[in-house]
Amino acid sequence: MGTFTEQSPEIAPPRARLTSRAARWATRRVGRGRTVKEIAAELGCNWHTVMREVRRWGTALLAAARPSAIAPSYTCSS
């Protein structure tokens, strides 16, 4: 009996250990105060796996939330 591995970028990036959905879920939970260790235990993986995804997704969320990326700030002088 053999095994196989299927890859689908719609579900997870290449070489990822968590699906994109699980990675986003973990990032939101850590952002709301849960520890990476707690999330890793809940998902049945190690701390490094969760932390890698929290960094990746967290960086993207922070970049998207930068005020300069949303709209320019204008000031009026009197």
mmCIF file of C-alpha atoms in Angstrom:
data_model
loop_
_atom_site.group_PDB
_atom_site.id
_atom_site.type_symbol
_atom_site.label_atom_id
_atom_site.label_comp_id
_atom_site.label_asym_id
_atom_site.label_seq_id
_atom_site.Cartn_x
_atom_site.Cartn_y
_atom_site.Cartn_z
ATOM 1 C CA MET A 1 0.000 0.000 0.000
ATOM 2 C CA GLY A 2 1.383 3.426 -0.949
ATOM 3 C CA THR A 3 0.674 6.989 -0.007
ATOM 4 C CA PHE A 4 0.360 10.148 -2.019
ATOM 5 C CA THR A 5 0.467 13.896 -1.484
ATOM 6 C CA GLU A 6 -1.785 16.280 -3.330
ATOM 7 C CA GLN A 7 -1.032 19.985 -3.608
ATOM 8 C CA SER A 8 -3.576 22.693 -4.262
ATOM 9 C CA PRO A 9 -2.609 26.381 -3.976
ATOM 10 C CA GLU A 10 -6.290 27.263 -3.460
ATOM 11 C CA ILE A 11 -6.185 25.386 -0.135
ATOM 12 C CA ALA A 12 -2.653 26.082 1.093
ATOM 13 C CA PRO A 13 0.574 27.597 -0.214
ATOM 14 C CA PRO A 14 3.307 25.194 -1.371
ATOM 15 C CA ARG A 15 5.019 23.355 1.503
ATOM 16 C CA ALA A 16 2.547 24.762 4.063
ATOM 17 C CA ARG A 17 1.648 22.585 7.017
ATOM 18 C CA LEU A 18 -1.636 24.385 7.716
ATOM 19 C CA THR A 19 -4.376 25.301 5.288
ATOM 20 C CA SER A 20 -4.848 28.996 4.608
ATOM 21 C CA ARG A 21 -8.100 28.881 6.572
ATOM 22 C CA ALA A 22 -6.438 27.312 9.630
ATOM 23 C CA ALA A 23 -3.537 29.764 9.421
ATOM 24 C CA ARG A 24 -5.873 32.776 9.334
ATOM 25 C CA TRP A 25 -7.905 31.312 12.211
ATOM 26 C CA ALA A 26 -4.738 30.829 14.287
ATOM 27 C CA THR A 27 -3.570 34.373 13.524
ATOM 28 C CA ARG A 28 -6.898 35.848 14.647
ATOM 29 C CA ARG A 29 -6.844 33.835 17.884
ATOM 30 C CA VAL A 30 -3.285 34.894 18.723
ATOM 31 C CA GLY A 31 -4.247 38.488 17.913
ATOM 32 C CA ARG A 32 -7.073 38.224 20.449
ATOM 33 C CA GLY A 33 -4.764 37.104 23.242
ATOM 34 C CA ARG A 34 -4.384 33.332 23.030
ATOM 35 C CA THR A 35 -0.869 31.957 23.069
ATOM 36 C CA VAL A 36 0.805 30.290 20.121
ATOM 37 C CA LYS A 37 1.362 27.258 22.369
ATOM 38 C CA GLU A 38 -2.392 26.944 23.059
ATOM 39 C CA ILE A 39 -3.280 27.194 19.387
ATOM 40 C CA ALA A 40 -0.610 24.667 18.409
ATOM 41 C CA ALA A 41 -1.965 22.183 20.956
ATOM 42 C CA GLU A 42 -5.513 22.698 19.695
ATOM 43 C CA LEU A 43 -4.456 22.145 16.083
ATOM 44 C CA GLY A 44 -2.202 19.199 16.939
ATOM 45 C CA CYS A 45 0.984 20.733 15.552
ATOM 46 C CA ASN A 46 4.079 22.357 17.002
ATOM 47 C CA TRP A 47 4.744 25.938 18.085
ATOM 48 C CA HIS A 48 7.007 26.666 15.108
ATOM 49 C CA THR A 49 4.328 25.705 12.593
ATOM 50 C CA VAL A 50 1.776 28.056 14.114
ATOM 51 C CA MET A 51 4.259 30.887 14.670
ATOM 52 C CA ARG A 52 5.428 30.742 11.037
ATOM 53 C CA GLU A 53 1.837 31.196 9.856
ATOM 54 C CA VAL A 54 1.057 33.896 12.444
ATOM 55 C CA ARG A 55 4.064 35.863 11.197
ATOM 56 C CA ARG A 56 3.064 35.412 7.571
ATOM 57 C CA TRP A 57 -0.615 36.285 7.954
ATOM 58 C CA GLY A 58 -0.020 38.870 10.687
ATOM 59 C CA THR A 59 2.473 40.742 8.513
ATOM 60 C CA ALA A 60 -0.067 40.852 5.688
ATOM 61 C CA LEU A 61 -2.799 42.124 8.028
ATOM 62 C CA LEU A 62 -0.543 44.831 9.445
ATOM 63 C CA ALA A 63 0.528 45.932 5.981
ATOM 64 C CA ALA A 64 -3.106 46.197 4.913
ATOM 65 C CA ALA A 65 -3.984 48.246 8.020
ATOM 66 C CA ARG A 66 -1.282 50.897 7.605
ATOM 67 C CA PRO A 67 -2.937 54.326 7.531
ATOM 68 C CA SER A 68 -0.754 55.406 4.592
ATOM 69 C CA ALA A 69 -2.055 52.460 2.604
ATOM 70 C CA ILE A 70 -5.696 53.353 3.309
ATOM 71 C CA ALA A 71 -5.850 57.055 2.434
ATOM 72 C CA PRO A 72 -3.544 60.035 2.391
ATOM 73 C CA SER A 73 -3.777 62.431 5.309
ATOM 74 C CA TYR A 74 -4.388 66.089 4.494
ATOM 75 C CA THR A 75 -4.132 69.027 6.855
ATOM 76 C CA CYS A 76 -5.525 72.470 6.370
ATOM 77 C CA SER A 77 -3.569 75.537 7.343
ATOM 78 C CA SER A 78 -5.367 78.687 8.414
#
